[in-house]
């Protein structure tokens, strides 16, 4: 993993020194309107000003960033003479920052590099500063972007897309609203869980997945319900980071395979659509990995008693459903306009994902449609 990590309360105060060590002269600061409005971006730019670092602000990143945003970010960086990129925010801002930096060192359009290992060379240096605990984009090889003209999502995966530095400061997550904390926290859980049970898992990634799930089980409720609980915010940001380190090496599973087309077509926030799908995907995959689903159940508070491993594992799915209720996630796919008529297309698009190949249980289009049907009527 090529990304250096600095983690801790107040870590953002070291930003100017890190820019100097990476050879940056002027930074393009990439963020979104929500982070800007909440004043979080100001805390970061204040550190740049304190350290005498020049910067240009690009804050027009939308949710599910469009490929046109990447072209605009590159134009702004080149016009301003920026030679390093600082991303501040959740997955949308960080994925945009990474893609903009890639295109500062590569020809053509970001569309030319869709897929995995298609990028020929490194771009500008990137420092990623997460303000949500969920996507893990601060250390992963992936940028997930939208082609909104064609209603599809595109993924660019390359080791050159990994930031040079992940600057992880739990204090920057304190102002995250409860609903966003809940959705992004569930995204982190899905990352850890799908990596743990999939066919590409290995001992190192398993250790990170397990620790991520323990941290999330301990602290997601408190992070949502008591947003100023810094210990809970610390746990969640660390859990998100560990989950991303795990799935960066293993990929994920059916929840993420389905989440991309559902998110693109129905504009469901990524963490929320993963949360809605997770219990149904767990139910589907459980027979293929009863032992691992039992371990997940124990992490989330299920008592073993005299029950069989299968009964404990099934109770774990119930524990995840209860966690979702406790943090205010009650939606179904139907709430976002998903209909039976759309399911064949969703299933076929999902089958194109590499996450299907590593899922612990073989899945065909009919299976994916059935998972969606159950997620439409929870």
mmCIF file of C-alpha atoms in Angstrom:
data_model
loop_
_atom_site.group_PDB
_atom_site.id
_atom_site.type_symbol
_atom_site.label_atom_id
_atom_site.label_comp_id
_atom_site.label_asym_id
_atom_site.label_seq_id
_atom_site.Cartn_x
_atom_site.Cartn_y
_atom_site.Cartn_z
ATOM 1 C CA UNK A 1 0.000 0.000 0.000
ATOM 2 C CA UNK A 2 1.760 3.162 -1.170
ATOM 3 C CA UNK A 3 -0.135 5.673 0.988
ATOM 4 C CA UNK A 4 1.514 7.022 4.138
ATOM 5 C CA UNK A 5 -0.914 7.486 7.039
ATOM 6 C CA UNK A 6 -0.921 10.021 9.845
ATOM 7 C CA UNK A 7 -3.774 9.427 12.269
ATOM 8 C CA UNK A 8 -4.778 11.293 15.403
ATOM 9 C CA UNK A 9 -6.643 14.185 16.953
ATOM 10 C CA UNK A 10 -5.183 17.428 15.634
ATOM 11 C CA UNK A 11 -3.301 15.707 12.814
ATOM 12 C CA UNK A 12 -4.373 18.395 10.337
ATOM 13 C CA UNK A 13 -2.041 20.881 12.012
ATOM 14 C CA UNK A 14 0.890 19.160 10.325
ATOM 15 C CA UNK A 15 -0.467 19.805 6.820
ATOM 16 C CA UNK A 16 1.925 22.605 5.747
ATOM 17 C CA UNK A 17 4.974 20.524 6.617
ATOM 18 C CA UNK A 18 3.632 17.540 4.687
ATOM 19 C CA UNK A 19 3.091 19.702 1.607
ATOM 20 C CA UNK A 20 6.692 20.843 1.801
ATOM 21 C CA UNK A 21 7.991 17.298 2.159
ATOM 22 C CA UNK A 22 6.052 16.257 -0.938
ATOM 23 C CA UNK A 23 7.592 19.116 -2.915
ATOM 24 C CA UNK A 24 4.355 21.084 -3.260
ATOM 25 C CA UNK A 25 4.484 24.798 -3.976
ATOM 26 C CA UNK A 26 0.818 25.716 -4.515
ATOM 27 C CA UNK A 27 -2.127 23.497 -3.623
ATOM 28 C CA UNK A 28 -5.453 22.899 -5.314
ATOM 29 C CA UNK A 29 -7.853 22.370 -2.398
ATOM 30 C CA UNK A 30 -10.742 20.149 -3.523
ATOM 31 C CA UNK A 31 -13.890 19.993 -1.405
ATOM 32 C CA UNK A 32 -17.675 20.170 -1.643
ATOM 33 C CA UNK A 33 -20.253 22.811 -0.681
ATOM 34 C CA UNK A 34 -21.382 20.906 2.430
ATOM 35 C CA UNK A 35 -17.886 20.683 3.896
ATOM 36 C CA UNK A 36 -17.356 24.335 3.030
ATOM 37 C CA UNK A 37 -20.641 25.406 4.659
ATOM 38 C CA UNK A 38 -19.893 23.407 7.819
ATOM 39 C CA UNK A 39 -16.633 25.317 8.249
ATOM 40 C CA UNK A 40 -14.484 22.187 8.093
ATOM 41 C CA UNK A 41 -12.639 23.294 4.962
ATOM 42 C CA UNK A 42 -11.866 26.597 6.680
ATOM 43 C CA UNK A 43 -10.060 24.716 9.469
ATOM 44 C CA UNK A 44 -7.807 23.131 6.868
ATOM 45 C CA UNK A 45 -7.178 26.241 4.786
ATOM 46 C CA UNK A 46 -6.395 28.127 8.008
ATOM 47 C CA UNK A 47 -3.520 25.699 8.537
ATOM 48 C CA UNK A 48 -2.298 26.369 4.996
ATOM 49 C CA UNK A 49 -2.396 30.100 5.615
ATOM 50 C CA UNK A 50 -0.621 29.696 8.938
ATOM 51 C CA UNK A 51 2.115 27.752 7.161
ATOM 52 C CA UNK A 52 2.386 30.240 4.300
ATOM 53 C CA UNK A 53 1.176 27.763 1.664
ATOM 54 C CA UNK A 54 -0.566 29.250 -1.371
ATOM 55 C CA UNK A 55 -3.722 27.531 -2.592
ATOM 56 C CA UNK A 56 -6.640 27.651 -5.015
ATOM 57 C CA UNK A 57 -10.062 26.500 -3.778
ATOM 58 C CA UNK A 58 -12.178 24.184 -5.948
ATOM 59 C CA UNK A 59 -15.391 23.575 -3.995
ATOM 60 C CA UNK A 60 -17.824 22.684 -6.796
ATOM 61 C CA UNK A 61 -17.725 18.919 -6.205
ATOM 62 C CA UNK A 62 -21.221 17.442 -6.303
ATOM 63 C CA UNK A 63 -22.449 14.200 -4.781
ATOM 64 C CA UNK A 64 -21.575 11.339 -7.143
ATOM 65 C CA UNK A 65 -19.084 13.579 -8.956
ATOM 66 C CA UNK A 66 -19.505 13.830 -12.705
ATOM 67 C CA UNK A 67 -16.593 13.247 -15.053
ATOM 68 C CA UNK A 68 -17.027 16.857 -16.177
ATOM 69 C CA UNK A 69 -16.023 17.954 -12.656
ATOM 70 C CA UNK A 70 -12.678 16.258 -13.128
ATOM 71 C CA UNK A 71 -12.005 18.232 -16.309
ATOM 72 C CA UNK A 72 -12.954 21.461 -14.542
ATOM 73 C CA UNK A 73 -10.712 20.667 -11.579
ATOM 74 C CA UNK A 74 -7.774 20.022 -13.909
ATOM 75 C CA UNK A 75 -8.436 23.299 -15.715
ATOM 76 C CA UNK A 76 -8.507 25.189 -12.402
ATOM 77 C CA UNK A 77 -5.292 23.534 -11.204
ATOM 78 C CA UNK A 78 -3.445 24.306 -14.421
ATOM 79 C CA UNK A 79 -4.710 27.896 -14.583
ATOM 80 C CA UNK A 80 -3.648 28.474 -10.989
ATOM 81 C CA UNK A 81 -0.243 26.838 -11.305
ATOM 82 C CA UNK A 82 -1.048 24.190 -8.673
ATOM 83 C CA UNK A 83 1.365 21.272 -8.310
ATOM 84 C CA UNK A 84 -0.203 19.365 -5.396
ATOM 85 C CA UNK A 85 -3.817 18.431 -4.595
ATOM 86 C CA UNK A 86 -5.410 18.467 -1.129
ATOM 87 C CA UNK A 87 -8.792 16.701 -0.910
ATOM 88 C CA UNK A 88 -11.101 17.477 2.028
ATOM 89 C CA UNK A 89 -14.375 15.650 2.525
ATOM 90 C CA UNK A 90 -16.111 12.351 2.000
ATOM 91 C CA UNK A 91 -15.842 9.976 -0.908
ATOM 92 C CA UNK A 92 -17.038 12.402 -3.565
ATOM 93 C CA UNK A 93 -14.462 15.071 -2.754
ATOM 94 C CA UNK A 94 -11.608 12.627 -2.229
ATOM 95 C CA UNK A 95 -12.378 10.626 -5.369
ATOM 96 C CA UNK A 96 -12.463 13.885 -7.324
ATOM 97 C CA UNK A 97 -9.185 15.091 -5.821
ATOM 98 C CA UNK A 98 -7.482 11.827 -6.713
ATOM 99 C CA UNK A 99 -8.816 11.835 -10.271
ATOM 100 C CA UNK A 100 -7.838 15.472 -10.834
ATOM 101 C CA UNK A 101 -4.312 14.727 -9.615
ATOM 102 C CA UNK A 102 -4.098 11.705 -11.942
ATOM 103 C CA UNK A 103 -5.037 13.847 -14.933
ATOM 104 C CA UNK A 104 -2.374 16.420 -14.081
ATOM 105 C CA UNK A 105 0.158 13.762 -15.045
ATOM 106 C CA UNK A 106 -1.656 11.812 -17.768
ATOM 107 C CA UNK A 107 -3.047 12.592 -21.206
ATOM 108 C CA UNK A 108 -6.628 12.561 -22.432
ATOM 109 C CA UNK A 109 -9.769 12.213 -20.297
ATOM 110 C CA UNK A 110 -10.398 10.377 -17.044
ATOM 111 C CA UNK A 111 -12.776 8.184 -19.071
ATOM 112 C CA UNK A 112 -9.703 6.740 -20.833
ATOM 113 C CA UNK A 113 -8.614 5.084 -17.574
ATOM 114 C CA UNK A 114 -11.857 3.401 -16.479
ATOM 115 C CA UNK A 115 -11.224 -0.094 -15.120
ATOM 116 C CA UNK A 116 -8.231 -1.341 -13.191
ATOM 117 C CA UNK A 117 -4.518 -0.834 -13.881
ATOM 118 C CA UNK A 118 -5.126 1.337 -16.946
ATOM 119 C CA UNK A 119 -3.235 4.439 -15.730
ATOM 120 C CA UNK A 120 0.288 4.644 -17.221
ATOM 121 C CA UNK A 121 1.952 7.051 -14.801
ATOM 122 C CA UNK A 122 1.630 8.891 -11.511
ATOM 123 C CA UNK A 123 -0.031 12.288 -11.430
ATOM 124 C CA UNK A 124 0.424 15.195 -9.003
ATOM 125 C CA UNK A 125 0.943 14.420 -5.292
ATOM 126 C CA UNK A 126 -2.269 14.069 -3.245
ATOM 127 C CA UNK A 127 -2.992 14.594 0.431
ATOM 128 C CA UNK A 128 -6.419 13.178 1.376
ATOM 129 C CA UNK A 129 -8.164 14.508 4.489
ATOM 130 C CA UNK A 130 -11.362 12.555 5.251
ATOM 131 C CA UNK A 131 -14.247 14.292 7.019
ATOM 132 C CA UNK A 132 -16.494 11.222 7.042
ATOM 133 C CA UNK A 133 -15.844 7.783 8.476
ATOM 134 C CA UNK A 134 -16.997 5.478 5.724
ATOM 135 C CA UNK A 135 -15.607 5.537 2.217
ATOM 136 C CA UNK A 136 -11.934 4.886 2.920
ATOM 137 C CA UNK A 137 -11.085 6.799 -0.256
ATOM 138 C CA UNK A 138 -8.117 8.347 1.557
ATOM 139 C CA UNK A 139 -6.098 5.162 0.996
ATOM 140 C CA UNK A 140 -7.788 3.143 -1.746
ATOM 141 C CA UNK A 141 -6.889 2.655 -5.388
ATOM 142 C CA UNK A 142 -10.422 3.591 -6.514
ATOM 143 C CA UNK A 143 -12.214 6.715 -7.680
ATOM 144 C CA UNK A 144 -15.936 6.180 -8.322
ATOM 145 C CA UNK A 145 -17.297 8.792 -10.717
ATOM 146 C CA UNK A 146 -20.550 9.398 -12.591
ATOM 147 C CA UNK A 147 -21.301 9.856 -16.245
ATOM 148 C CA UNK A 148 -24.571 11.615 -15.560
ATOM 149 C CA UNK A 149 -25.337 12.143 -19.228
ATOM 150 C CA UNK A 150 -25.563 8.356 -19.610
ATOM 151 C CA UNK A 151 -26.754 7.553 -16.057
ATOM 152 C CA UNK A 152 -23.863 5.218 -15.246
ATOM 153 C CA UNK A 153 -21.063 5.083 -12.690
ATOM 154 C CA UNK A 154 -17.444 4.575 -13.690
ATOM 155 C CA UNK A 155 -14.604 3.248 -11.546
ATOM 156 C CA UNK A 156 -10.934 4.051 -12.012
ATOM 157 C CA UNK A 157 -8.592 1.750 -10.101
ATOM 158 C CA UNK A 158 -4.820 2.127 -10.020
ATOM 159 C CA UNK A 159 -2.026 2.176 -7.471
ATOM 160 C CA UNK A 160 -1.239 5.582 -8.989
ATOM 161 C CA UNK A 161 -4.668 6.670 -7.716
ATOM 162 C CA UNK A 162 -3.669 6.135 -4.083
ATOM 163 C CA UNK A 163 -2.986 9.404 -2.234
ATOM 164 C CA UNK A 164 0.583 10.043 -1.137
ATOM 165 C CA UNK A 165 -0.651 10.819 2.374
ATOM 166 C CA UNK A 166 -3.861 10.147 4.299
ATOM 167 C CA UNK A 167 -4.160 12.789 7.006
ATOM 168 C CA UNK A 168 -6.839 11.397 9.321
ATOM 169 C CA UNK A 169 -8.027 13.741 12.068
ATOM 170 C CA UNK A 170 -11.096 12.536 14.033
ATOM 171 C CA UNK A 171 -11.761 16.113 15.204
ATOM 172 C CA UNK A 172 -12.743 17.025 11.634
ATOM 173 C CA UNK A 173 -15.622 14.511 11.762
ATOM 174 C CA UNK A 174 -17.322 15.991 14.835
ATOM 175 C CA UNK A 175 -19.691 18.227 12.838
ATOM 176 C CA UNK A 176 -20.933 15.424 10.574
ATOM 177 C CA UNK A 177 -24.770 15.257 10.784
ATOM 178 C CA UNK A 178 -26.350 12.116 12.315
ATOM 179 C CA UNK A 179 -27.860 10.867 9.029
ATOM 180 C CA UNK A 180 -24.548 11.156 7.175
ATOM 181 C CA UNK A 181 -22.677 9.603 10.124
ATOM 182 C CA UNK A 182 -25.092 6.659 10.001
ATOM 183 C CA UNK A 183 -24.891 6.100 6.238
ATOM 184 C CA UNK A 184 -21.125 6.459 5.971
ATOM 185 C CA UNK A 185 -20.612 4.320 9.059
ATOM 186 C CA UNK A 186 -22.663 1.551 7.484
ATOM 187 C CA UNK A 187 -20.577 1.888 4.325
ATOM 188 C CA UNK A 188 -17.470 1.217 6.430
ATOM 189 C CA UNK A 189 -19.176 -1.809 7.971
ATOM 190 C CA UNK A 190 -20.079 -3.208 4.542
ATOM 191 C CA UNK A 191 -16.456 -2.729 3.449
ATOM 192 C CA UNK A 192 -15.162 -4.699 6.428
ATOM 193 C CA UNK A 193 -17.814 -7.406 6.299
ATOM 194 C CA UNK A 194 -17.729 -8.062 2.549
ATOM 195 C CA UNK A 195 -13.935 -8.156 2.549
ATOM 196 C CA UNK A 196 -13.952 -10.603 5.493
ATOM 197 C CA UNK A 197 -16.258 -13.155 3.901
ATOM 198 C CA UNK A 198 -15.291 -12.937 0.228
ATOM 199 C CA UNK A 199 -13.173 -15.451 -1.712
ATOM 200 C CA UNK A 200 -10.138 -13.173 -2.037
ATOM 201 C CA UNK A 201 -9.704 -12.747 1.709
ATOM 202 C CA UNK A 202 -6.369 -13.580 3.354
ATOM 203 C CA UNK A 203 -5.020 -13.490 6.927
ATOM 204 C CA UNK A 204 -3.767 -9.891 6.893
ATOM 205 C CA UNK A 205 -6.951 -8.444 5.427
ATOM 206 C CA UNK A 206 -9.045 -10.602 7.762
ATOM 207 C CA UNK A 207 -7.293 -9.135 10.797
ATOM 208 C CA UNK A 208 -8.042 -5.613 9.623
ATOM 209 C CA UNK A 209 -11.654 -6.478 8.779
ATOM 210 C CA UNK A 210 -12.255 -8.011 12.194
ATOM 211 C CA UNK A 211 -10.762 -5.058 14.048
ATOM 212 C CA UNK A 212 -12.760 -2.641 11.890
ATOM 213 C CA UNK A 213 -15.994 -4.457 12.733
ATOM 214 C CA UNK A 214 -15.159 -4.452 16.451
ATOM 215 C CA UNK A 215 -14.604 -0.679 16.401
ATOM 216 C CA UNK A 216 -17.791 -0.054 14.417
ATOM 217 C CA UNK A 217 -19.862 -2.332 16.649
ATOM 218 C CA UNK A 218 -18.565 -0.474 19.703
ATOM 219 C CA UNK A 219 -18.957 3.080 18.458
ATOM 220 C CA UNK A 220 -21.322 3.601 15.509
ATOM 221 C CA UNK A 221 -24.383 4.113 17.720
ATOM 222 C CA UNK A 222 -22.571 6.654 19.887
ATOM 223 C CA UNK A 223 -21.137 8.501 16.884
ATOM 224 C CA UNK A 224 -24.657 8.909 15.471
ATOM 225 C CA UNK A 225 -26.567 9.568 18.681
ATOM 226 C CA UNK A 226 -23.877 11.599 20.499
ATOM 227 C CA UNK A 227 -22.054 13.299 17.682
ATOM 228 C CA UNK A 228 -19.639 15.169 19.959
ATOM 229 C CA UNK A 229 -18.287 11.910 21.425
ATOM 230 C CA UNK A 230 -14.687 12.208 20.226
ATOM 231 C CA UNK A 231 -13.790 8.675 21.327
ATOM 232 C CA UNK A 232 -16.596 7.284 19.152
ATOM 233 C CA UNK A 233 -15.524 9.484 16.241
ATOM 234 C CA UNK A 234 -11.945 8.245 16.662
ATOM 235 C CA UNK A 235 -13.088 4.614 16.598
ATOM 236 C CA UNK A 236 -15.220 5.159 13.513
ATOM 237 C CA UNK A 237 -12.518 6.922 11.512
ATOM 238 C CA UNK A 238 -10.013 4.213 12.460
ATOM 239 C CA UNK A 239 -12.536 1.480 11.659
ATOM 240 C CA UNK A 240 -13.223 3.025 8.263
ATOM 241 C CA UNK A 241 -9.499 3.245 7.525
ATOM 242 C CA UNK A 242 -8.855 -0.390 8.503
ATOM 243 C CA UNK A 243 -11.827 -1.592 6.451
ATOM 244 C CA UNK A 244 -10.487 0.262 3.421
ATOM 245 C CA UNK A 245 -7.027 -1.237 3.909
ATOM 246 C CA UNK A 246 -8.682 -4.670 3.893
ATOM 247 C CA UNK A 247 -10.867 -4.286 0.827
ATOM 248 C CA UNK A 248 -8.163 -2.474 -1.113
ATOM 249 C CA UNK A 249 -6.507 -5.895 -1.343
ATOM 250 C CA UNK A 250 -9.597 -8.119 -1.679
ATOM 251 C CA UNK A 251 -12.463 -6.185 -3.306
ATOM 252 C CA UNK A 252 -15.970 -6.601 -1.847
ATOM 253 C CA UNK A 253 -19.191 -8.473 -2.717
ATOM 254 C CA UNK A 254 -22.784 -8.316 -3.914
ATOM 255 C CA UNK A 255 -23.849 -5.263 -1.908
ATOM 256 C CA UNK A 256 -21.274 -3.112 -3.665
ATOM 257 C CA UNK A 257 -21.917 -4.763 -7.035
ATOM 258 C CA UNK A 258 -25.586 -3.769 -6.777
ATOM 259 C CA UNK A 259 -24.924 -0.383 -5.166
ATOM 260 C CA UNK A 260 -23.273 1.154 -8.223
ATOM 261 C CA UNK A 261 -26.136 0.765 -10.725
ATOM 262 C CA UNK A 262 -28.773 1.445 -8.073
ATOM 263 C CA UNK A 263 -26.953 4.589 -6.985
ATOM 264 C CA UNK A 264 -26.455 5.782 -10.549
ATOM 265 C CA UNK A 265 -30.038 5.204 -11.673
ATOM 266 C CA UNK A 266 -31.938 6.224 -8.531
ATOM 267 C CA UNK A 267 -29.485 8.656 -6.927
ATOM 268 C CA UNK A 268 -29.344 6.790 -3.632
ATOM 269 C CA UNK A 269 -26.395 7.901 -1.454
ATOM 270 C CA UNK A 270 -23.711 5.230 -1.643
ATOM 271 C CA UNK A 271 -23.537 4.417 2.062
ATOM 272 C CA UNK A 272 -27.313 4.282 2.353
ATOM 273 C CA UNK A 273 -27.854 1.915 -0.566
ATOM 274 C CA UNK A 274 -25.170 -0.393 0.837
ATOM 275 C CA UNK A 275 -26.899 -0.339 4.220
ATOM 276 C CA UNK A 276 -30.277 -1.189 2.678
ATOM 277 C CA UNK A 277 -28.768 -4.116 0.774
ATOM 278 C CA UNK A 278 -26.506 -5.478 3.524
ATOM 279 C CA UNK A 279 -28.945 -7.652 5.551
ATOM 280 C CA UNK A 280 -30.353 -9.204 2.374
ATOM 281 C CA UNK A 281 -26.869 -9.939 1.005
ATOM 282 C CA UNK A 282 -25.891 -11.430 4.384
ATOM 283 C CA UNK A 283 -28.943 -13.716 4.286
ATOM 284 C CA UNK A 284 -27.986 -14.837 0.782
ATOM 285 C CA UNK A 285 -24.291 -15.434 1.537
ATOM 286 C CA UNK A 286 -24.664 -16.956 5.002
ATOM 287 C CA UNK A 287 -24.913 -20.631 3.932
ATOM 288 C CA UNK A 288 -21.559 -20.317 2.142
ATOM 289 C CA UNK A 289 -19.677 -19.122 5.228
ATOM 290 C CA UNK A 290 -21.547 -20.026 8.421
ATOM 291 C CA UNK A 291 -18.406 -19.919 10.579
ATOM 292 C CA UNK A 292 -17.466 -16.399 9.542
ATOM 293 C CA UNK A 293 -21.026 -15.121 9.883
ATOM 294 C CA UNK A 294 -21.063 -16.603 13.385
ATOM 295 C CA UNK A 295 -17.943 -14.549 14.210
ATOM 296 C CA UNK A 296 -19.653 -11.420 12.881
ATOM 297 C CA UNK A 297 -22.705 -12.161 15.053
ATOM 298 C CA UNK A 298 -20.564 -12.456 18.181
ATOM 299 C CA UNK A 299 -18.861 -9.133 17.403
ATOM 300 C CA UNK A 300 -22.277 -7.478 17.226
ATOM 301 C CA UNK A 301 -23.400 -8.790 20.596
ATOM 302 C CA UNK A 302 -25.205 -12.033 19.842
ATOM 303 C CA UNK A 303 -24.955 -14.462 22.762
ATOM 304 C CA UNK A 304 -23.848 -17.944 21.744
ATOM 305 C CA UNK A 305 -25.779 -19.897 24.381
ATOM 306 C CA UNK A 306 -26.593 -23.450 23.325
ATOM 307 C CA UNK A 307 -27.551 -22.512 19.783
ATOM 308 C CA UNK A 308 -26.005 -23.997 16.672
ATOM 309 C CA UNK A 309 -23.480 -22.040 14.622
ATOM 310 C CA UNK A 310 -26.145 -21.495 11.976
ATOM 311 C CA UNK A 311 -28.613 -20.092 14.516
ATOM 312 C CA UNK A 312 -25.963 -17.723 15.896
ATOM 313 C CA UNK A 313 -25.054 -16.589 12.386
ATOM 314 C CA UNK A 314 -28.695 -15.929 11.514
ATOM 315 C CA UNK A 315 -29.118 -13.954 14.738
ATOM 316 C CA UNK A 316 -26.226 -11.801 13.556
ATOM 317 C CA UNK A 317 -28.281 -10.639 10.581
ATOM 318 C CA UNK A 318 -30.950 -9.583 13.061
ATOM 319 C CA UNK A 319 -28.334 -7.694 15.089
ATOM 320 C CA UNK A 320 -27.341 -5.715 11.984
ATOM 321 C CA UNK A 321 -30.999 -4.900 11.290
ATOM 322 C CA UNK A 322 -31.360 -3.662 14.893
ATOM 323 C CA UNK A 323 -28.227 -1.525 14.552
ATOM 324 C CA UNK A 324 -29.725 0.088 11.452
ATOM 325 C CA UNK A 325 -32.978 0.833 13.283
ATOM 326 C CA UNK A 326 -31.073 2.322 16.215
ATOM 327 C CA UNK A 327 -29.172 4.751 13.978
ATOM 328 C CA UNK A 328 -32.252 5.789 12.010
ATOM 329 C CA UNK A 329 -31.909 3.824 8.772
ATOM 330 C CA UNK A 330 -35.400 2.589 7.900
ATOM 331 C CA UNK A 331 -35.552 3.101 4.135
ATOM 332 C CA UNK A 332 -36.146 0.484 1.472
ATOM 333 C CA UNK A 333 -35.254 0.543 -2.216
ATOM 334 C CA UNK A 334 -38.912 1.285 -2.931
ATOM 335 C CA UNK A 335 -38.557 4.599 -1.090
ATOM 336 C CA UNK A 336 -36.157 5.687 -3.850
ATOM 337 C CA UNK A 337 -38.382 4.653 -6.732
ATOM 338 C CA UNK A 338 -36.910 1.227 -7.525
ATOM 339 C CA UNK A 339 -39.495 -0.919 -9.305
ATOM 340 C CA UNK A 340 -39.761 -4.520 -10.458
ATOM 341 C CA UNK A 341 -39.433 -3.411 -14.072
ATOM 342 C CA UNK A 342 -35.955 -1.988 -13.430
ATOM 343 C CA UNK A 343 -34.518 -5.099 -11.787
ATOM 344 C CA UNK A 344 -33.337 -7.008 -14.892
ATOM 345 C CA UNK A 345 -31.209 -4.062 -16.007
ATOM 346 C CA UNK A 346 -29.852 -3.537 -12.472
ATOM 347 C CA UNK A 347 -28.915 -7.200 -12.243
ATOM 348 C CA UNK A 348 -27.188 -7.289 -15.634
ATOM 349 C CA UNK A 349 -25.180 -4.153 -14.856
ATOM 350 C CA UNK A 350 -24.215 -5.560 -11.443
ATOM 351 C CA UNK A 351 -22.871 -8.742 -13.013
ATOM 352 C CA UNK A 352 -20.233 -6.636 -14.788
ATOM 353 C CA UNK A 353 -18.663 -5.796 -11.416
ATOM 354 C CA UNK A 354 -15.534 -7.608 -10.283
ATOM 355 C CA UNK A 355 -17.139 -7.770 -6.844
ATOM 356 C CA UNK A 356 -19.455 -10.552 -8.050
ATOM 357 C CA UNK A 357 -16.534 -12.834 -8.866
ATOM 358 C CA UNK A 358 -15.156 -12.697 -5.312
ATOM 359 C CA UNK A 359 -18.510 -13.005 -3.537
ATOM 360 C CA UNK A 360 -18.527 -16.131 -1.334
ATOM 361 C CA UNK A 361 -21.617 -17.570 -3.035
ATOM 362 C CA UNK A 362 -22.178 -17.862 -6.778
ATOM 363 C CA UNK A 363 -24.775 -15.323 -7.915
ATOM 364 C CA UNK A 364 -26.709 -15.097 -11.168
ATOM 365 C CA UNK A 365 -29.014 -12.372 -12.424
ATOM 366 C CA UNK A 366 -32.057 -14.027 -10.860
ATOM 367 C CA UNK A 367 -30.332 -14.107 -7.451
ATOM 368 C CA UNK A 368 -29.450 -10.413 -7.646
ATOM 369 C CA UNK A 369 -33.004 -9.544 -8.605
ATOM 370 C CA UNK A 370 -34.309 -11.508 -5.620
ATOM 371 C CA UNK A 371 -31.946 -9.669 -3.245
ATOM 372 C CA UNK A 372 -33.271 -6.369 -4.599
ATOM 373 C CA UNK A 373 -36.899 -7.518 -4.223
ATOM 374 C CA UNK A 374 -36.316 -8.281 -0.552
ATOM 375 C CA UNK A 375 -34.581 -4.923 -0.086
ATOM 376 C CA UNK A 376 -37.654 -3.259 -1.596
ATOM 377 C CA UNK A 377 -39.923 -4.486 1.188
ATOM 378 C CA UNK A 378 -37.900 -4.666 4.402
#
